[in-house]
mmCIF file of C-alpha atoms in Angstrom:
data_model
loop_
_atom_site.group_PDB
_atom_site.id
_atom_site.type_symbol
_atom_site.label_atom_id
_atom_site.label_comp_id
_atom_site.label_asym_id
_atom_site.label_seq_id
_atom_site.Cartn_x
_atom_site.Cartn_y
_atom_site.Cartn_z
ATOM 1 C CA UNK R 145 56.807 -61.387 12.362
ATOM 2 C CA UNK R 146 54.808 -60.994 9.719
ATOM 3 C CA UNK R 147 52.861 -57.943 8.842
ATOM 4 C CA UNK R 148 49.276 -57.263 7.903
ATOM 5 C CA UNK R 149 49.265 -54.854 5.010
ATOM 6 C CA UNK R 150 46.792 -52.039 4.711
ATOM 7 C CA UNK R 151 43.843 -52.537 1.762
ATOM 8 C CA UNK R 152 44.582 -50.386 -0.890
ATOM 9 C CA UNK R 153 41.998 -47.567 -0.895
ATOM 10 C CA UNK R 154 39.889 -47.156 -4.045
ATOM 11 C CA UNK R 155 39.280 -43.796 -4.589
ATOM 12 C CA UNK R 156 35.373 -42.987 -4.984
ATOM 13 C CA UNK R 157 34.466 -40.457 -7.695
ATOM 14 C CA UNK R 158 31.844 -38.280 -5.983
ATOM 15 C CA UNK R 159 29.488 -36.168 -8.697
ATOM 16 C CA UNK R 160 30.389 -32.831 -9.801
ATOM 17 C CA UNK R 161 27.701 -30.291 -9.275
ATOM 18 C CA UNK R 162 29.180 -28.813 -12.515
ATOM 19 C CA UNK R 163 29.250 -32.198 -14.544
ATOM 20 C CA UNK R 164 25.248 -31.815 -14.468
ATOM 21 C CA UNK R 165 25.382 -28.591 -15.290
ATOM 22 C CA UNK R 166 27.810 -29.351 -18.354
ATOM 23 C CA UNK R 167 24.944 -32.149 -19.522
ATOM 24 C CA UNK R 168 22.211 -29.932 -19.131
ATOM 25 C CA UNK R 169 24.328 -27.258 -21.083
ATOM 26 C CA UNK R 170 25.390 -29.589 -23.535
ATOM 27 C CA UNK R 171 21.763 -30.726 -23.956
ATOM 28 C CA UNK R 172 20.446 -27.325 -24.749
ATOM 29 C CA UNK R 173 22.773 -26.733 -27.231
ATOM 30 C CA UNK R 174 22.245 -29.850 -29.368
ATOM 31 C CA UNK R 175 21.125 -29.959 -32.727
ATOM 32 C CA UNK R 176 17.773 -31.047 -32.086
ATOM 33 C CA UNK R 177 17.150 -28.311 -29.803
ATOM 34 C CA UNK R 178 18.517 -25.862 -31.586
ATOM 35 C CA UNK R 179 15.907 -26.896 -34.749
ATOM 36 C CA UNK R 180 13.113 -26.781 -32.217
ATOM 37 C CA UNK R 181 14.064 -23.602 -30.944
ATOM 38 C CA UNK R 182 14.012 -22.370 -34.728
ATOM 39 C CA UNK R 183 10.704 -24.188 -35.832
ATOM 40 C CA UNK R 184 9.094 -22.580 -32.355
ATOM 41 C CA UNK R 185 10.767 -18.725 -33.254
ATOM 42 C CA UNK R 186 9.065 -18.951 -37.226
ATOM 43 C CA UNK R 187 5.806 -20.471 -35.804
ATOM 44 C CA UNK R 188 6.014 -17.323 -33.067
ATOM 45 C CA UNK R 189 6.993 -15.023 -35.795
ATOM 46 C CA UNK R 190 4.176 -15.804 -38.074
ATOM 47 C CA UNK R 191 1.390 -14.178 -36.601
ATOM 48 C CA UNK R 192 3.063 -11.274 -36.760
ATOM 49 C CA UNK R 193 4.529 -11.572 -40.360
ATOM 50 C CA UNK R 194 0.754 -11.665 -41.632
ATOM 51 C CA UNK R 195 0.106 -8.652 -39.522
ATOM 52 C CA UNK R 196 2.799 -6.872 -40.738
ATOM 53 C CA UNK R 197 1.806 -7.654 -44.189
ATOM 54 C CA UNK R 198 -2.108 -7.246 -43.942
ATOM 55 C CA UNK R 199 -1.226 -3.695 -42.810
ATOM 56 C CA UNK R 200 0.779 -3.055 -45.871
ATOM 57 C CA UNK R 201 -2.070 -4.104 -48.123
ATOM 58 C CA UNK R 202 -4.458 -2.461 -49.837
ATOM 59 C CA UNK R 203 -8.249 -2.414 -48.788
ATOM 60 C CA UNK R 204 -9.550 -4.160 -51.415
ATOM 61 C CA UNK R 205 -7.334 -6.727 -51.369
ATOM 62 C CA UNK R 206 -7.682 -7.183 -47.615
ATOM 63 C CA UNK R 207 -11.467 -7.838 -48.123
ATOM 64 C CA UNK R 208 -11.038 -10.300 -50.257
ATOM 65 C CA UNK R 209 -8.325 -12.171 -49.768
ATOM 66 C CA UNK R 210 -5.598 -13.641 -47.081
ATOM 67 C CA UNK R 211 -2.701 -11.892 -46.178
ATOM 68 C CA UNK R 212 -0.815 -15.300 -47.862
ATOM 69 C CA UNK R 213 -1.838 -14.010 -51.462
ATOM 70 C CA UNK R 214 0.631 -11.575 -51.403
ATOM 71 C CA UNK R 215 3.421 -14.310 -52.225
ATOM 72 C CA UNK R 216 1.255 -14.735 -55.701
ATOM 73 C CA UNK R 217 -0.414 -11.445 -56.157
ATOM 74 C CA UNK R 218 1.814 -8.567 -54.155
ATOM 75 C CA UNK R 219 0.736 -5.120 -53.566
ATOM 76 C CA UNK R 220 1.426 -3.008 -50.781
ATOM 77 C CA UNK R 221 0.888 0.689 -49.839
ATOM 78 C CA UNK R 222 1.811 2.676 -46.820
ATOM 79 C CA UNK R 223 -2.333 4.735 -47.088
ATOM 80 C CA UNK R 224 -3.311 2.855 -43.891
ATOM 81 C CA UNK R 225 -0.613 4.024 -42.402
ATOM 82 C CA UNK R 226 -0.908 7.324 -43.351
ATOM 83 C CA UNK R 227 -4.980 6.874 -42.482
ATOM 84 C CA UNK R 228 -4.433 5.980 -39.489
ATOM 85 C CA UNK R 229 -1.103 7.907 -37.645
ATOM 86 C CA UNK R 230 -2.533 11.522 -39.003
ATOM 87 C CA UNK R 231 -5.540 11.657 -41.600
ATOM 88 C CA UNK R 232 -8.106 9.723 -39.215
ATOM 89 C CA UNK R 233 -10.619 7.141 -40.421
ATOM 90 C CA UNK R 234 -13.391 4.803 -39.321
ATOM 91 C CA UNK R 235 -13.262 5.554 -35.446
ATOM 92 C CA UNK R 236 -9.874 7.171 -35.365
ATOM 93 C CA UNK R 237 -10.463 11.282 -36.127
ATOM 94 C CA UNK R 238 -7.552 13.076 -36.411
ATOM 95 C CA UNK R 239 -4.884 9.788 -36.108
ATOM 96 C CA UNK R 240 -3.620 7.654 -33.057
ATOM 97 C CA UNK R 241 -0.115 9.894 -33.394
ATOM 98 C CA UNK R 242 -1.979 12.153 -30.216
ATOM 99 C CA UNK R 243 -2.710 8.655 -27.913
ATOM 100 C CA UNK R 244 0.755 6.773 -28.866
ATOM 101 C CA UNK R 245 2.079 10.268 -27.325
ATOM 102 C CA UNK R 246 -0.150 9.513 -24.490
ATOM 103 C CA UNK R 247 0.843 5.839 -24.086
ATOM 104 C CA UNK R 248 4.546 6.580 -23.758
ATOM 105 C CA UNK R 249 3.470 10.027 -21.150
ATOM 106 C CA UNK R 250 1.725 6.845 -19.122
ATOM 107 C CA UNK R 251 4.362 4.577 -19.597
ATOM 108 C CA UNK R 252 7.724 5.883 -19.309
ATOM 109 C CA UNK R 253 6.887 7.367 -15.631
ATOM 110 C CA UNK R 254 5.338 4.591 -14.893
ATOM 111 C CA UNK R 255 7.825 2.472 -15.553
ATOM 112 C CA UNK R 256 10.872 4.864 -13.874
ATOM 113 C CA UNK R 257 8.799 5.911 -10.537
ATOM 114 C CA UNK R 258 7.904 1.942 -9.214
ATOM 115 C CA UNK R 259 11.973 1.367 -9.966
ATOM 116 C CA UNK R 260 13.421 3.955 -8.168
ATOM 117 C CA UNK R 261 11.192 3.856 -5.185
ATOM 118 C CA UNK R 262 11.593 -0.155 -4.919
ATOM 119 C CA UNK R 263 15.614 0.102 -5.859
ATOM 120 C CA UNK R 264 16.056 1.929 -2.767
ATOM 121 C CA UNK R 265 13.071 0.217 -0.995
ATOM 122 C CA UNK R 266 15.315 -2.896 -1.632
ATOM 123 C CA UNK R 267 19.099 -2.239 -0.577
ATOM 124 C CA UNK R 268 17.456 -0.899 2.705
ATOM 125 C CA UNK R 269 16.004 -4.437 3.092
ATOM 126 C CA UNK R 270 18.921 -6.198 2.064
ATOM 127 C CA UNK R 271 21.621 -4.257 3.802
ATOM 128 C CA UNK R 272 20.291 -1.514 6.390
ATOM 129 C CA UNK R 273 19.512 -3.596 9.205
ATOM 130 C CA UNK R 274 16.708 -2.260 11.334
ATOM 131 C CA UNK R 275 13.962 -4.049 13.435
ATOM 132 C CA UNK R 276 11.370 -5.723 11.772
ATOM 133 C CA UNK R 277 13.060 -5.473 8.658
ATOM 134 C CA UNK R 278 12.071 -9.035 7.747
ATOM 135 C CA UNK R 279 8.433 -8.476 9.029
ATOM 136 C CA UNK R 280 8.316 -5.749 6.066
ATOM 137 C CA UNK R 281 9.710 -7.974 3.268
ATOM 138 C CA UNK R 282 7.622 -10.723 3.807
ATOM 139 C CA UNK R 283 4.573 -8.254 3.964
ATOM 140 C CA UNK R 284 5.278 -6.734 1.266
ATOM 141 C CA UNK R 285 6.114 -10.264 -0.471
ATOM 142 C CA UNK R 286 2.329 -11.267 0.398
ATOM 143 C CA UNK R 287 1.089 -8.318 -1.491
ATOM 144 C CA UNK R 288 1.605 -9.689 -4.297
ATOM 145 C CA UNK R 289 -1.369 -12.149 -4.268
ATOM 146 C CA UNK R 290 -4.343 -9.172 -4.096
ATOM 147 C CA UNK R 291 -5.683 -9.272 -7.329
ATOM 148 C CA UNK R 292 -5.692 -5.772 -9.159
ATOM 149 C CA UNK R 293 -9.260 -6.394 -10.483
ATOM 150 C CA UNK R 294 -9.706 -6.437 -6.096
ATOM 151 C CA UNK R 295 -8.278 -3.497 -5.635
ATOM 152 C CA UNK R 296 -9.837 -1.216 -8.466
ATOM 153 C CA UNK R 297 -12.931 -0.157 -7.042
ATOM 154 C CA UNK R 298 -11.399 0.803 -3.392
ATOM 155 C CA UNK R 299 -8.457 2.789 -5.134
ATOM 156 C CA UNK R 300 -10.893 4.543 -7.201
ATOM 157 C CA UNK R 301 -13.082 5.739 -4.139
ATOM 158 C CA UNK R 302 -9.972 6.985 -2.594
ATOM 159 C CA UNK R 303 -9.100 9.250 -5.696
ATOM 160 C CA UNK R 304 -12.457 10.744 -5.622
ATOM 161 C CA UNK R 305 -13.817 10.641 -2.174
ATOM 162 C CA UNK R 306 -10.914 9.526 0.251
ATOM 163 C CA UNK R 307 -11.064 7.218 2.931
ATOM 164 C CA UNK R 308 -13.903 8.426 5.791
ATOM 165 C CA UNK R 309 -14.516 6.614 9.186
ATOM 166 C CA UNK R 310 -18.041 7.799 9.799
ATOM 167 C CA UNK R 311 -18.209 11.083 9.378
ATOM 168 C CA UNK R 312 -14.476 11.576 10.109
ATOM 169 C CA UNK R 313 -12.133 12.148 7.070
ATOM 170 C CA UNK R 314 -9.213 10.225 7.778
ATOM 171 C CA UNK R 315 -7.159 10.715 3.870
ATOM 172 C CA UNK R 316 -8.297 13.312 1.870
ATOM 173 C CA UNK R 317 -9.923 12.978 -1.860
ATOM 174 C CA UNK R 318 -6.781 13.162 -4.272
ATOM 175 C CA UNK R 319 -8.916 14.438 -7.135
ATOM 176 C CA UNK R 320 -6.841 13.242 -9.919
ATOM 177 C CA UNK R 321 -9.306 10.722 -11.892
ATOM 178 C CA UNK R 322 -8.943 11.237 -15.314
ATOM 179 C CA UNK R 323 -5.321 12.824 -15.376
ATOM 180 C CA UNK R 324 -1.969 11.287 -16.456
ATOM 181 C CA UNK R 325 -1.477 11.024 -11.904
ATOM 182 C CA UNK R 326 -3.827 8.863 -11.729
ATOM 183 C CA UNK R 327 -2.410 5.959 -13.646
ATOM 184 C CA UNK R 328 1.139 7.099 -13.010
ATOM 185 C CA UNK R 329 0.115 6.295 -9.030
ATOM 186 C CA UNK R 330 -1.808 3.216 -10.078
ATOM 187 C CA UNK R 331 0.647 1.669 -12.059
ATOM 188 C CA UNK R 332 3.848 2.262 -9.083
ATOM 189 C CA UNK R 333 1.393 0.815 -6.033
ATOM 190 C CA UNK R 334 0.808 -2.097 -8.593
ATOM 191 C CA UNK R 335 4.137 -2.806 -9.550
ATOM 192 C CA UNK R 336 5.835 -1.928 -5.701
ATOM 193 C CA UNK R 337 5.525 -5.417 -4.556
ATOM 194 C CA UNK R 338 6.871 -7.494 -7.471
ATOM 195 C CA UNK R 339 9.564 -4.558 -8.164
ATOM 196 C CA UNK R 340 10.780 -4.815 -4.608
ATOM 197 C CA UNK R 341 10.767 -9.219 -4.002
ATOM 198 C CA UNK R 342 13.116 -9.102 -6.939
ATOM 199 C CA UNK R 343 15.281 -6.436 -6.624
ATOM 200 C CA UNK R 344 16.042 -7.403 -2.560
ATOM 201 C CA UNK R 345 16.916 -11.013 -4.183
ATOM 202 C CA UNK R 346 19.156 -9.851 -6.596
ATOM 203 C CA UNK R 347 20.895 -7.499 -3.838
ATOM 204 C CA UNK R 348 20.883 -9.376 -1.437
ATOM 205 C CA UNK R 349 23.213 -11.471 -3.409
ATOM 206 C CA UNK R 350 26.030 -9.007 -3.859
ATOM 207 C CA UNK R 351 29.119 -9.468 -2.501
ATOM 208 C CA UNK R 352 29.293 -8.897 0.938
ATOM 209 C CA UNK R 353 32.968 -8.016 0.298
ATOM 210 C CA UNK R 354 32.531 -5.432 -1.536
ATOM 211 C CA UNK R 355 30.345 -3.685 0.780
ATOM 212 C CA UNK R 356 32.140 -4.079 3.939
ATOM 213 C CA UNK R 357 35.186 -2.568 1.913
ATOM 214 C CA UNK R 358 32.785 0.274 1.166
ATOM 215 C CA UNK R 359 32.092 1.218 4.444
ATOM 216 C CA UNK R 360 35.701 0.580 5.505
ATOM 217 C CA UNK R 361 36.632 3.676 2.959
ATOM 218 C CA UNK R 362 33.952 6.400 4.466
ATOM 219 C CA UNK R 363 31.166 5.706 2.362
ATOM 220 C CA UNK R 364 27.735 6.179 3.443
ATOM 221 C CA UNK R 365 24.538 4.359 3.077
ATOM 222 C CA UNK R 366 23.439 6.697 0.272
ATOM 223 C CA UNK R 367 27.253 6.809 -1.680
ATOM 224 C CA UNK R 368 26.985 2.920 -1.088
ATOM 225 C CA UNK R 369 23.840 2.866 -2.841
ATOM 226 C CA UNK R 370 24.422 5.063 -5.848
ATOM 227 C CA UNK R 371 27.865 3.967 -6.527
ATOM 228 C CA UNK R 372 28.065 0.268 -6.237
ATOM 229 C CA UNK R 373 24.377 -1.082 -6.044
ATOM 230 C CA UNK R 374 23.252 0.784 -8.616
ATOM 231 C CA UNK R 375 25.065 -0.511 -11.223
ATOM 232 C CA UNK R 376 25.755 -3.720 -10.442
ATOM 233 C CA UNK R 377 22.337 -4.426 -10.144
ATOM 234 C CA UNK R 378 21.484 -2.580 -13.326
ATOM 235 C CA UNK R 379 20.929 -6.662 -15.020
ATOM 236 C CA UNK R 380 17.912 -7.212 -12.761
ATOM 237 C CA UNK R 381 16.465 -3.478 -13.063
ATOM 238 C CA UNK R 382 16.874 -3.558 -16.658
ATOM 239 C CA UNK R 383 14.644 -6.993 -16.337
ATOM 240 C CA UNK R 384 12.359 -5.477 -14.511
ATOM 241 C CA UNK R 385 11.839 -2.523 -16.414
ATOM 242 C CA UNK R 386 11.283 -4.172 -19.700
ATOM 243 C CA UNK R 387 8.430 -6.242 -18.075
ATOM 244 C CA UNK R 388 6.953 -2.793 -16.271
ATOM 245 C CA UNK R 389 7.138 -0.855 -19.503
ATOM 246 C CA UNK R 390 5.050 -3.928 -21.331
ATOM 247 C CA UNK R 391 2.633 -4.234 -18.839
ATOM 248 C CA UNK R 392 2.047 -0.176 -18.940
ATOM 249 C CA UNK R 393 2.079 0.094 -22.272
ATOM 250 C CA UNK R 394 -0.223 -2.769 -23.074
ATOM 251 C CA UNK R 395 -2.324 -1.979 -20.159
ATOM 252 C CA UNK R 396 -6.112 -1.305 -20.633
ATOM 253 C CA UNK R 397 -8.137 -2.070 -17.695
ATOM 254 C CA UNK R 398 -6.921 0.427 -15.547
ATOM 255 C CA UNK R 399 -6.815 3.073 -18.684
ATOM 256 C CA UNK R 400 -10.941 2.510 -18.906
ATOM 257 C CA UNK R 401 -11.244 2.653 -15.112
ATOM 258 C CA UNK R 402 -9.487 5.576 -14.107
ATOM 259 C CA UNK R 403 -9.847 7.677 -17.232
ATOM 260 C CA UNK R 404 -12.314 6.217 -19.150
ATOM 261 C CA UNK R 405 -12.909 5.390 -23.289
ATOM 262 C CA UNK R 406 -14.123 9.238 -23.658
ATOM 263 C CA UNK R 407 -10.917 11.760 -22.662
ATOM 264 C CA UNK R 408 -8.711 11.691 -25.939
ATOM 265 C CA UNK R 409 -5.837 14.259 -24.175
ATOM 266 C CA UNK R 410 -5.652 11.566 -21.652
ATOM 267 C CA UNK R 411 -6.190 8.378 -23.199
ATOM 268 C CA UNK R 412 -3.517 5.572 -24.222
ATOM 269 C CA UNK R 413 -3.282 4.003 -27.357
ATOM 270 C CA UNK R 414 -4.719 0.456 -26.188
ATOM 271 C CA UNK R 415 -8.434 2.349 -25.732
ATOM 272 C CA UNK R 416 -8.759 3.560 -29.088
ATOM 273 C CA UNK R 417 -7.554 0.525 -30.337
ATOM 274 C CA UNK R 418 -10.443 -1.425 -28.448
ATOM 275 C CA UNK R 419 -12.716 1.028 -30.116
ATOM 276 C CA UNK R 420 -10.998 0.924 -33.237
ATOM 277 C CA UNK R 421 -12.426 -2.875 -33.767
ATOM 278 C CA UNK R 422 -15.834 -2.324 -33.713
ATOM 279 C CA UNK R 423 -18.931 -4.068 -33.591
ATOM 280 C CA UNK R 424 -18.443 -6.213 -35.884
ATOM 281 C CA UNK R 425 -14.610 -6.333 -36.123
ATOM 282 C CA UNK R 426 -14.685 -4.824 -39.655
ATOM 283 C CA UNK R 427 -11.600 -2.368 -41.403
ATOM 284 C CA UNK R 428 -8.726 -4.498 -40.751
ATOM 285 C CA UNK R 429 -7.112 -2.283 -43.146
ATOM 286 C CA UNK R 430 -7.099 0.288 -40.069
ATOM 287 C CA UNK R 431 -7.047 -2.154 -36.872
ATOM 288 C CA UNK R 432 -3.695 -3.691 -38.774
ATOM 289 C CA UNK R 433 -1.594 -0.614 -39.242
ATOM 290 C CA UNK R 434 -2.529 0.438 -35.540
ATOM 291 C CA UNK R 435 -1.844 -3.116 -33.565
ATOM 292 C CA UNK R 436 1.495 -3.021 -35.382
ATOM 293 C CA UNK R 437 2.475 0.215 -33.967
ATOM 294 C CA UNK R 438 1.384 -0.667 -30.770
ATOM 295 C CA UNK R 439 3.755 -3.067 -31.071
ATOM 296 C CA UNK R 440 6.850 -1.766 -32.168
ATOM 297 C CA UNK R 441 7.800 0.934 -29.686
ATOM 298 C CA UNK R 442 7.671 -2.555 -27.072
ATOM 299 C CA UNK R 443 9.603 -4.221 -29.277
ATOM 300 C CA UNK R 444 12.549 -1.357 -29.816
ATOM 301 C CA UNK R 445 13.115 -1.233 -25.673
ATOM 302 C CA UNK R 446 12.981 -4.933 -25.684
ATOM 303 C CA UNK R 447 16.002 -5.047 -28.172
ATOM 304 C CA UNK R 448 17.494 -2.282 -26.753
ATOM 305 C CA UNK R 449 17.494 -3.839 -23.258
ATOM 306 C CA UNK R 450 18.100 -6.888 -24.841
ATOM 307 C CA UNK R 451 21.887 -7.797 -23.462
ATOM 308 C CA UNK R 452 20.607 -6.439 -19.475
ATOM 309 C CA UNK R 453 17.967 -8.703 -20.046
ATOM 310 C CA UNK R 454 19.519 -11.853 -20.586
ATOM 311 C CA UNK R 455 21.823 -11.075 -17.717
ATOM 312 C CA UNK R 456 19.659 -10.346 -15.170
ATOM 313 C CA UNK R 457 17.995 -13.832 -16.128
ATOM 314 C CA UNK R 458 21.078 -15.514 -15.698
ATOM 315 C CA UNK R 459 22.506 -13.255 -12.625
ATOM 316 C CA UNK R 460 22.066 -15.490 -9.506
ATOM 317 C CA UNK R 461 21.700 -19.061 -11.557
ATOM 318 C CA UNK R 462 25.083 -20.251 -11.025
ATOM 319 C CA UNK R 463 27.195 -20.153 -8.383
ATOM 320 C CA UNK R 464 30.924 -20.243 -8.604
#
């Protein structure tokens, strides 16, 4: 009797997910990328350079010549900085020292109060269950797309006048126009939307785990919070924070609309650097020195967030 033997089964190499990810890797990190990253990073960098080295220069040689002629002809002096930080010039009496103040008393609240309201806004849509929990996420997800220039004029009637039906007052004039409150508020109903979408994504993520075993040992909603979200999301707050604290700090529409250009105790440094150009864009002597600190306090938390930020860019992207 003779007997039929089985086909040898070929195995079939499926795909990796991770062998794509290895090329992709592999593809970013090649030598040609890594020159076009470095031609893009000098080409991004000069700009800056030539403000940088416009500010050091003298007026006179400012005037007359490009910021380049300092490789043939260098001279520098730190009197525009001086001018313009505390002896005042064209347009800036008295020195922007007084409104970079102001810029970080707008910015550094306005940055904190949006987090920690949408931190906890966010692990009690990600892990309190309630009813209509997903109702209020996706709400507040669709917020995002009124336009702040939309939404200007209505929360400036509510500072000063409140919201009437009729006759019948139904919220009550806040009075705070032209005080620090008023952008601190506007800048955390702004941000509330954005702040919370990504903070519930990056939570939601977490371990499930690790909370269960939480809960398992006595602790509450609020210990849960403090002691386990909290820093293990600090990658995506830290993220967040450092694009909050740009957009406050470089803000200026909102600075002209609910202060104004005229209130120097309450004014940030981006509206007396709108004024500081002038008709004719003249004294760039003065407007260099003062765009370059405006920049550098954004630059020293981006650096200093630097290692949060790359991981809350990465946190989520692979799975393992």
């Amino acid at each position: 009797m003779s007997t039929v033997e089985a086909p040898e089964v070929v195995p079939v190499k499926t795909p990796i997910r991770g062998d794509k990810a290895t090329r992709i890797r592999k593809s970013f990190s090649s030598r040609l990328a890594s020159l076009l990253v470095v031609l893009l990073t000098i080409l991004w960098t000069i700009p800056t350079f030539g403000l940088l080295v416009t500010s050091l220069r003298p007026q006179a040689d400012v005037g007359t010549s490009g910021w380049w002629e300092v490789f043939t002809h260098p001279s520098f002096t730190l009197e525009n900085y001086q001018t313009v930080l505390f002896s005042g010039g064209y347009n800036v009496q008295g020195g922007l020292m007084p409104f970079v103040v102001n810029s970080l008393v707008v910015s550094i609240p306005g940055t904190l109060f949006p987090l920690a309201i949408a931190a906890m806004a966010a692990y009690a849509l990600a892990w309190v269950p309630f009813r209509g929990s997903n109702f209020l996420f996706f709400t507040i997800f669709a917020l995002q797309v009124v336009p702040l220039q939309l939404a200007l004029v209505p929360l400036l009637r509510l500072f000063n006048t409140g919201v009437h039906i009729g006759s019948v007052p139904v919220f009550p004039a806040l009075g705070i126009t032209g005080n620090f409150a008023s952008l601190w508020l506007t800048h955390t109903i702004f941000a509330m939307p954005l702040a919370i979408f990504l903070l519930h994504n990056f939570m939601a993520q977490l371990p499930r785990d690790v909370m269960e075993a939480a809960t398992v040992d006595g602790a509450n909603v609020f210990l849960t919070f403090r002691r386990i979200v909290l820093p293990l999301s600090m990658p995506s707050i830290a993220a967040f924070a450092i694009f909050q604290f740009l957009w406050v700090w470089n803000d200026l529409l909102i600075s002209l609309t609910f202060v104004g250009a005229g209130k120097d105790s309450v004014s940030p440094l981006t509206t007396r650097l709108s004024q500081l150009v002038g008709n004719f864009g003249s004294h760039w002597e003065l407007l260099a020195p003062s765009a370059f600190v405006a920049i550098v306090i954004p630059l020293i938390v981006f650096f200093a967030l630097q290692r949060y930020f790359v991981r809350g860019l990465l946190a989520g992207s692979v799975k393992g």
